[in-house]
Short mmCIF file of C-alpha atoms in Angstrom, two decimals:
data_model
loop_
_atom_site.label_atom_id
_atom_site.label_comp_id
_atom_site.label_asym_id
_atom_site.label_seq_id
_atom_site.Cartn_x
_atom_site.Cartn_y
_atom_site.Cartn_z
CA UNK A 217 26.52 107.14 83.62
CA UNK A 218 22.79 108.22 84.92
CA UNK A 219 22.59 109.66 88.34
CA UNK A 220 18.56 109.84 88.45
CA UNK A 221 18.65 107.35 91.36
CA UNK A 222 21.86 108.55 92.92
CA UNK A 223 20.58 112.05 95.11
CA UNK A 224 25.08 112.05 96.22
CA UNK A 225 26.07 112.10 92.82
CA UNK A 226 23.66 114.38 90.94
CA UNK A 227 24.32 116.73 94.07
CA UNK A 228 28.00 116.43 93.19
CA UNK A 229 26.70 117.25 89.33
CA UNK A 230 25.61 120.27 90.32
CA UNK A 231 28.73 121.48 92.68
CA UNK A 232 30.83 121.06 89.59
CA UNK A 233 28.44 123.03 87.91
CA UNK A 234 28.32 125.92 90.35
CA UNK A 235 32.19 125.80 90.40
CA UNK A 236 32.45 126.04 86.52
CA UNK A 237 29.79 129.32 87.10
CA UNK A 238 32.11 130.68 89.63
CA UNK A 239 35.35 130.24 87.91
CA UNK A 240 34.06 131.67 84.63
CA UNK A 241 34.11 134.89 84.28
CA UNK A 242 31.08 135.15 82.00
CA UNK A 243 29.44 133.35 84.87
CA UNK A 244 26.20 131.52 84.35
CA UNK A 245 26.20 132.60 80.89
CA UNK A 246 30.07 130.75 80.24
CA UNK A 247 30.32 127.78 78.98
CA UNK A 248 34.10 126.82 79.27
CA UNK A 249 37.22 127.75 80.95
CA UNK A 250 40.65 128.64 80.24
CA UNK A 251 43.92 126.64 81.23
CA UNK A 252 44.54 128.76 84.75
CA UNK A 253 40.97 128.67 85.79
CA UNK A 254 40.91 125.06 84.74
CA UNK A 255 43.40 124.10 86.58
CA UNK A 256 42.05 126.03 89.84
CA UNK A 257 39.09 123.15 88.61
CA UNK A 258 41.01 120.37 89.02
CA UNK A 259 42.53 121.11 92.18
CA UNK A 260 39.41 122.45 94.32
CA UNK A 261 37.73 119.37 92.69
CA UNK A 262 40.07 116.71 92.52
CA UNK A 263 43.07 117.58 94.46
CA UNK A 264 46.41 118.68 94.33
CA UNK A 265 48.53 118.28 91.04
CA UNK A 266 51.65 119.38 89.78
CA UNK A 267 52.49 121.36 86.52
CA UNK A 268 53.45 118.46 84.55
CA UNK A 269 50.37 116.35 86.10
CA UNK A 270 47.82 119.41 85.01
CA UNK A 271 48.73 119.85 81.74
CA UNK A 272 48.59 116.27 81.00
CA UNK A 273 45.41 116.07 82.98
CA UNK A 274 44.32 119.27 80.20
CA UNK A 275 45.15 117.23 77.11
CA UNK A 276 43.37 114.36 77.95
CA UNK A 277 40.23 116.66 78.85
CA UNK A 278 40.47 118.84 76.30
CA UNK A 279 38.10 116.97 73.75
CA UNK A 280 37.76 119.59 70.87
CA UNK A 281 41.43 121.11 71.85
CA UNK A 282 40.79 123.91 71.48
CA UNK A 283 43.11 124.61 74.47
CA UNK A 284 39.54 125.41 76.92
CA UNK A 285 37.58 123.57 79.01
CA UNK A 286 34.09 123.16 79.08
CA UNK A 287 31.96 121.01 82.56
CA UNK A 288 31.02 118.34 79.86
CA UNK A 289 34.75 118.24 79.02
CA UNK A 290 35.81 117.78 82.68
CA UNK A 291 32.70 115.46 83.17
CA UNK A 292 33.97 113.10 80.17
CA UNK A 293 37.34 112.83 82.04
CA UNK A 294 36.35 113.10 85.84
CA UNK A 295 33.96 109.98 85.31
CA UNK A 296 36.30 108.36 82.57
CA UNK A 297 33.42 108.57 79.34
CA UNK A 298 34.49 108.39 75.73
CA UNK A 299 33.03 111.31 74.46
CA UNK A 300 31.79 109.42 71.62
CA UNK A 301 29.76 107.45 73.59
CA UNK A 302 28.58 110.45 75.37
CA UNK A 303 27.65 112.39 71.59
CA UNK A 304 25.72 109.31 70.60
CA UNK A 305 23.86 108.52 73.68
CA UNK A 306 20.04 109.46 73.61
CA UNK A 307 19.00 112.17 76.31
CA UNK A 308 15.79 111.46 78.57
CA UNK A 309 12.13 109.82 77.64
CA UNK A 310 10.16 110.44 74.52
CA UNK A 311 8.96 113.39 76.42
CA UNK A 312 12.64 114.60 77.15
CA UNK A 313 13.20 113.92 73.59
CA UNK A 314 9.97 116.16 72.46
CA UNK A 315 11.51 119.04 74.78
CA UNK A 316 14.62 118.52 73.31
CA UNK A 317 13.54 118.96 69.96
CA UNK A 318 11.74 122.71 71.43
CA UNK A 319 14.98 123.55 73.03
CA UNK A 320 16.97 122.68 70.01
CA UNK A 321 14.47 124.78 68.10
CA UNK A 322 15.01 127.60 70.81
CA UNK A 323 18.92 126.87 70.38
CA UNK A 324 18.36 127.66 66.99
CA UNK A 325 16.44 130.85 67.52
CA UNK A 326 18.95 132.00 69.96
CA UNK A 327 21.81 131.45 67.62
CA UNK A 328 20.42 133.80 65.31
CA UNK A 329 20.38 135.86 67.81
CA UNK A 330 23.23 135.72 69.22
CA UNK A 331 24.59 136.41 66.00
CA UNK A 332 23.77 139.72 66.26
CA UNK A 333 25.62 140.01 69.31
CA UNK A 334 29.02 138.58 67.78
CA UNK A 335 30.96 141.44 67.67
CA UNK A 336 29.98 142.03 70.97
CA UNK A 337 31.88 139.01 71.99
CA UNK A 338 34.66 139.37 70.27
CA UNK A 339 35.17 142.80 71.84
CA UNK A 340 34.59 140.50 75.41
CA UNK A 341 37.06 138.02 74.53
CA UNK A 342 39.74 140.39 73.32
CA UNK A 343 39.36 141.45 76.87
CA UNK A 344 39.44 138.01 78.37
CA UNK A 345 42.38 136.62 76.36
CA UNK A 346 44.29 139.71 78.17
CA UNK A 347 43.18 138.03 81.75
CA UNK A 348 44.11 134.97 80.05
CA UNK A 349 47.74 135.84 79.03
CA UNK A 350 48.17 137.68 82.88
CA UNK A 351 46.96 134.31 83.99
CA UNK A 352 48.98 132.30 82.29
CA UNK A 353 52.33 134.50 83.14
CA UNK A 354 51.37 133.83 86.56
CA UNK A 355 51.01 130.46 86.51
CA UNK A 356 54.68 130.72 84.66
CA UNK A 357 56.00 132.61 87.99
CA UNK A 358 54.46 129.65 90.10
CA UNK A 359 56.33 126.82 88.18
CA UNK A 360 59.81 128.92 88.37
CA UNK A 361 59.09 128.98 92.01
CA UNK A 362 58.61 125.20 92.42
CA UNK A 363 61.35 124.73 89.66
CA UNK A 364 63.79 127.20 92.01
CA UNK A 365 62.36 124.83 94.93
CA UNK A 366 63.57 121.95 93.35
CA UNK A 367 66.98 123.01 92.24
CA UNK A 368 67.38 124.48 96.10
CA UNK A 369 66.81 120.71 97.25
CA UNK A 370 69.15 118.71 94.49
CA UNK A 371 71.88 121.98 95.79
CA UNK A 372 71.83 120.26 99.65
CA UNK A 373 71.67 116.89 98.13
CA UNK A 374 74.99 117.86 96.36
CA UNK A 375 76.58 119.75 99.44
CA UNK A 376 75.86 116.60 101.26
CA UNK A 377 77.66 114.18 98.97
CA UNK A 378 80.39 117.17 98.68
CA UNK A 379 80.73 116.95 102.55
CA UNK A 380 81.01 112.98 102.62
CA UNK A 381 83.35 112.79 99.61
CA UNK A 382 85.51 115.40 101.53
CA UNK A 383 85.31 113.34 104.81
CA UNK A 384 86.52 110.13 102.83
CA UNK A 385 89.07 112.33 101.66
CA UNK A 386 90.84 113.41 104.60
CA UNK A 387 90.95 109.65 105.61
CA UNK A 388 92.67 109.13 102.24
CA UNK A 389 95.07 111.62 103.14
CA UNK A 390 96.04 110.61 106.51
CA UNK A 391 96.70 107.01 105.64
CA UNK A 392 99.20 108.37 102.67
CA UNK A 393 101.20 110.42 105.04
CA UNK A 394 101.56 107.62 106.94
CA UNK A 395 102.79 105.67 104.03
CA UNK A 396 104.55 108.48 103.25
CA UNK A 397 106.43 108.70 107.00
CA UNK A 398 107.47 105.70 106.60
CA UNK A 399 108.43 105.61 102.96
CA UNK A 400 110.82 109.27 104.04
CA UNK A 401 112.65 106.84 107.41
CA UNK A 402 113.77 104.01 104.18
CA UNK A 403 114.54 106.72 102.34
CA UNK A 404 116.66 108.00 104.92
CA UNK A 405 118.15 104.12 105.68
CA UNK A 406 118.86 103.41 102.48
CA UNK A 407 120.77 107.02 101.68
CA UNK A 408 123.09 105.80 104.76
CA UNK A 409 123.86 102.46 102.87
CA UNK A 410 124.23 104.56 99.77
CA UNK A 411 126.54 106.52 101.51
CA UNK A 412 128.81 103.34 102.98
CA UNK A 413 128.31 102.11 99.87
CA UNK A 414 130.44 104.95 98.00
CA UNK A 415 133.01 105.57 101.11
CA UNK A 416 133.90 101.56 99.97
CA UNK A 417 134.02 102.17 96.45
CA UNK A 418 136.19 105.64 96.96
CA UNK A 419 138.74 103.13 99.14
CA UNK A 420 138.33 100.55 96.38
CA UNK A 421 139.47 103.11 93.97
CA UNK A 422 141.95 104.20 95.86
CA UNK A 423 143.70 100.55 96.31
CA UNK A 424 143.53 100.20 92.56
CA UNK A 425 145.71 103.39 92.37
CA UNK A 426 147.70 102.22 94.44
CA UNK A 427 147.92 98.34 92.97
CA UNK A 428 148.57 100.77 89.23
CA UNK A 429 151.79 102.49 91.31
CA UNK A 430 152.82 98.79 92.40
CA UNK A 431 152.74 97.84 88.53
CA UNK A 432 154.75 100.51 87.17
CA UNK A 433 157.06 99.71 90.15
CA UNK A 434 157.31 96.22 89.14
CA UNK A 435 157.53 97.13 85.37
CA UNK A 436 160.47 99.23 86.18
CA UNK A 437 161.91 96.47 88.06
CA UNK A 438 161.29 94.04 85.42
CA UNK A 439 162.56 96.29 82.93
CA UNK A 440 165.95 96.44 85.32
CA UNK A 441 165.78 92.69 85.54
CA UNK A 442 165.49 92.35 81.66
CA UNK A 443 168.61 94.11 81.16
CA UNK A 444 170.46 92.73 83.75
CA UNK A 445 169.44 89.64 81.66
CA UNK A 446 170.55 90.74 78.32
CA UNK A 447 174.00 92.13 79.58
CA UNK A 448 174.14 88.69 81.46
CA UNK A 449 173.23 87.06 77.80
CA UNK A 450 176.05 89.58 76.05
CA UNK A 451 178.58 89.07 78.54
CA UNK A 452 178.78 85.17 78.87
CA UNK A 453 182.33 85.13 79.75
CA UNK A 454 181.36 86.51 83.22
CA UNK A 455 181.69 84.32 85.79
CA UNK A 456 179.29 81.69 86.28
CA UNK A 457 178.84 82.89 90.26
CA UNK A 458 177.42 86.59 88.22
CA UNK A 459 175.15 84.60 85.96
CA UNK A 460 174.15 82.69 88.74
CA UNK A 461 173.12 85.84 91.33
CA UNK A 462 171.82 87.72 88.14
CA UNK A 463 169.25 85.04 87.81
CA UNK A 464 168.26 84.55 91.28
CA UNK A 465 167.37 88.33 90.74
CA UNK A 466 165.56 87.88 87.79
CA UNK A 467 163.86 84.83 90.12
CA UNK A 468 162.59 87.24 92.97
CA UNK A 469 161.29 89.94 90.37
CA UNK A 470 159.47 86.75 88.73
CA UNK A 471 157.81 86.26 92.42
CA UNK A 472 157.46 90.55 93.13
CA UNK A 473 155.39 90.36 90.06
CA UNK A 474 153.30 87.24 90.55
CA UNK A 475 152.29 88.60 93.80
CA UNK A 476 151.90 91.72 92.36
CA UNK A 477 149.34 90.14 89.66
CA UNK A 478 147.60 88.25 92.18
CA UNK A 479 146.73 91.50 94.75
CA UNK A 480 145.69 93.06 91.76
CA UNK A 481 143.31 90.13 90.40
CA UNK A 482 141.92 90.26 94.21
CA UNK A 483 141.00 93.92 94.02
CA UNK A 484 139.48 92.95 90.67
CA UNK A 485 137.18 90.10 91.96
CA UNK A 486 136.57 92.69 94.87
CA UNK A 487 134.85 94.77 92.99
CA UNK A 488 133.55 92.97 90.56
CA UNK A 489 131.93 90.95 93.69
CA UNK A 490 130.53 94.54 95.08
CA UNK A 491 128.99 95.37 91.83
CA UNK A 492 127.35 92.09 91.45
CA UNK A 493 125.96 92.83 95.20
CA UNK A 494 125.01 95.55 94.09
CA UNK A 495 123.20 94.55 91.10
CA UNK A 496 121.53 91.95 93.57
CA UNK A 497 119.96 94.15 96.04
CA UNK A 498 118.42 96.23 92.91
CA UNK A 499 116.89 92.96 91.46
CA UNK A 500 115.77 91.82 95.19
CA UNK A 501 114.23 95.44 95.79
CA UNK A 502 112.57 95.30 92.41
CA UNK A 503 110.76 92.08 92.95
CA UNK A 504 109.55 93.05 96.28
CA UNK A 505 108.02 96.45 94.72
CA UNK A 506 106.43 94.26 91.72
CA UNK A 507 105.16 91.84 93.93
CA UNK A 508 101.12 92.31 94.48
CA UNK A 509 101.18 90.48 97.38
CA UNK A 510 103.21 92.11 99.18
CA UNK A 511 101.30 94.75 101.53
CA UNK A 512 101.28 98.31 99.76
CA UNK A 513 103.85 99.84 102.12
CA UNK A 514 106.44 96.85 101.83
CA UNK A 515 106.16 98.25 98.14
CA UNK A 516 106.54 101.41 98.66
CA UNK A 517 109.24 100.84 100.37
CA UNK A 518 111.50 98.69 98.56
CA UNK A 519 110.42 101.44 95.30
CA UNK A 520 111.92 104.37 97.39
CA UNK A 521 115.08 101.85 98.26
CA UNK A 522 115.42 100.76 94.97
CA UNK A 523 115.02 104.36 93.63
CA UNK A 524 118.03 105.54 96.24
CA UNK A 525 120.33 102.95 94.72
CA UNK A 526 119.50 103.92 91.30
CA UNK A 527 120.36 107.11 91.58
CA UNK A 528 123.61 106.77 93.22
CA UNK A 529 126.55 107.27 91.10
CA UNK A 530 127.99 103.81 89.57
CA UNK A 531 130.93 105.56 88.20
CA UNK A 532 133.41 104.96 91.30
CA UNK A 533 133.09 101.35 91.15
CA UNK A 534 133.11 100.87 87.43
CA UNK A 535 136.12 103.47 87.33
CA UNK A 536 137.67 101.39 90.30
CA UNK A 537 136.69 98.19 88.09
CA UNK A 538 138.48 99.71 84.71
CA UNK A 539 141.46 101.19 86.60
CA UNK A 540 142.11 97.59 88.41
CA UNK A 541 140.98 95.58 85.04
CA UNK A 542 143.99 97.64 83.09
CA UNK A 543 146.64 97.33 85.86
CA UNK A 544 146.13 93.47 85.74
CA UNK A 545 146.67 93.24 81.83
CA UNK A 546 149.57 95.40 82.47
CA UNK A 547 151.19 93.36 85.41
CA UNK A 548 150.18 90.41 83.65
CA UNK A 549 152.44 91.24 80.66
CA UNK A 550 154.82 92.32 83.67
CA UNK A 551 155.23 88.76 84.64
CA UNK A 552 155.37 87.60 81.65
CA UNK A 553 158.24 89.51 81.02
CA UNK A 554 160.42 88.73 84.17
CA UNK A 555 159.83 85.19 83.71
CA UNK A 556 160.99 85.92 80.24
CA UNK A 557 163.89 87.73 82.00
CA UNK A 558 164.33 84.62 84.28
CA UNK A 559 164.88 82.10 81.75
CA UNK A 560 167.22 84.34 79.69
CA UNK A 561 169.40 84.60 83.17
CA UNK A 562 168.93 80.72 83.30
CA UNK A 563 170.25 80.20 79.90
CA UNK A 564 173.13 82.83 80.31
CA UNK A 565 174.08 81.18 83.38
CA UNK A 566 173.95 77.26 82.16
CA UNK A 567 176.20 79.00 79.00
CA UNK A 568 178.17 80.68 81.48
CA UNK A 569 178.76 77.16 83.24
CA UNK A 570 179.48 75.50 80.12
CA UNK A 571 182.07 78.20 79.11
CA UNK A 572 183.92 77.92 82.56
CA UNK A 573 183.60 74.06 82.00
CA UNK A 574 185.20 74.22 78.85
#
């Protein structure tokens, strides 16, 4: 663009100018400044940027990049020229254009002379490149400062999602010792069954002892009835009235043991009954804990119930079961025997009649 007609924007032309000549240390005689004072440029011309949003800012102005920055650079980028444009573009009237071929002319004149004055320079920008480097340490600082900024907010963002995560927390924790209360009190229940539960099976284990002492009794009776029988059978010429009375003995054992047989089938379905309870309740309690909708501390609760029962001790009611299981095979053959008994009295006698007959 040509600012000939626009008085704002040449004056603005020169104020970069007179910037550039302020920043650079070489003043008026400069002709392009380093990253540090270019971005003190930017900012004090432009506004405000951050690190990432100067050095950008820098690559795109740097035309030659050679990592400096001349005002034709930052005019290029400030008014948004392609450079090329800018190279090609003829300069001024055929006058402009006569003075331009004087001043290239003088360029040329001054080139050779500054030349001479090369090592000169070099000596000058040994010197500068060390204000360069301090600059560009400092500059270093000021981004670990904004960096340490930064990391100092995303700390309290963290504390404050620590501090609500701990608040959700204690809620958590409160609601599970309530579950937890109340998962200890059907704990506590269902030890007390547990604990019925086994004073029953201890008394069912004690009747089958005692239904096993009623068996031997009634073996030992049968046994007694079974020889009474056999002498009866050997001694035929008795009198009918002893064959008679030896099997109405053999008769009542027959009934001692049936009875006997059937209290001890009882206590066998007794048990067998409580185990089958038992077995019950664990498959009611395990279906209520498996079921999803059920509410979470009907759960709970019928998995602490369910884990009481299972760790109670099955062997009193299985050892009742066995104990009662055995004395009815053995008062079964029992009975079998004294009615064996019986109907060797019965024949004995009818011999015995028929020997008194004859």
């Amino acid at each position: 663009p040509a600012f000939e007609d626009n008085a704002d924007q040449a004056e603005k032309i020169w104020t970069f100018c007179r910037k550039c000549e302020e920043l650079d240390p070489r003043g008026a005689e400069g002709n392009e400044l380093d990253e540090f004072k270019a971005h003190i440029l930017l900012e004090q011309l432009i506004g405000a940027v951050t690190v990432t949003d100067m050095r950008k800012a820098l690559r795109d102005v740097d035309v030659d990049f050679n990592k400096m920055v001349s005002l034709t650079e930052f005019l290029v980028y400030h008014y948004k020229v392609k450079w090329e444009e800018l190279v090609h573009a003829p300069q001024g009237s055929d006058e402009d254009q006569a003075k331009l071929v004087e001043a290239q002319q003088a360029v040329e004149e001054s080139q050779r002379a500054q030349e001479e004055s090369t090592e000169q320079l070099r000596i000058a920008r040994e010197n500068e490149e060390a204000s360069r480097q301090a600059a560009k340490e400092a500059a270093a600082a000021a981004d670990k400062a904004r960096d340490a900024e930064a990391e100092a907010k995303a700390h309290e963002e963290s504390a404050k999602a620590s501090e609500a995560a701990a608040k959700a927390s204690e809620e958590t924790a409160i609601e599970q010792e309530t579950q937890a209360k109340a998962s200890e009190a059907a704990a506590l229940e269902a030890e007390a069954v547990a604990v019925k539960e086994e004073t029953e099976a201890k008394d069912a284990e004690a009747k089958a002892v005692a239904s096993e002492e009623l068996a031997v009794e009634a073996e030992s009776k049968a046994k007694n009835a079974e020889a009474e029988a056999t002498a009866a059978e050997q001694d035929a010429v008795k009198e009918e009235a002893d064959a008679i009375a030896k099997e109405g003995v053999a008769a009542k054992a027959e009934d001692e043991q049936r009875k006997a047989e059937a209290a001890v089938q009882s206590a066998v379905e007794a048990i067998k009954a409580e185990e089958t309870a038992f077995k019950n309740q664990c498959d009611k309690l395990r279906g209520i804990s498996e079921d999803e909708s059920a509410g979470a501390v009907k759960r709970g609760t019928a998995a602490n119930e369910l884990a009481q029962l299972l760790v109670k001790d099955p062997m009193p009611l299985q050892r009742a079961r066995i104990l009662e299981e055995a004395a009815l095979r053995k008062q079964t053959k029992l009975t079998q025997a004294a009615a064996e008994a019986r109907d060797v009295a019965r024949v004995a006698a009818e011999s015995a009649k028929t020997q008194r007959a004859k």
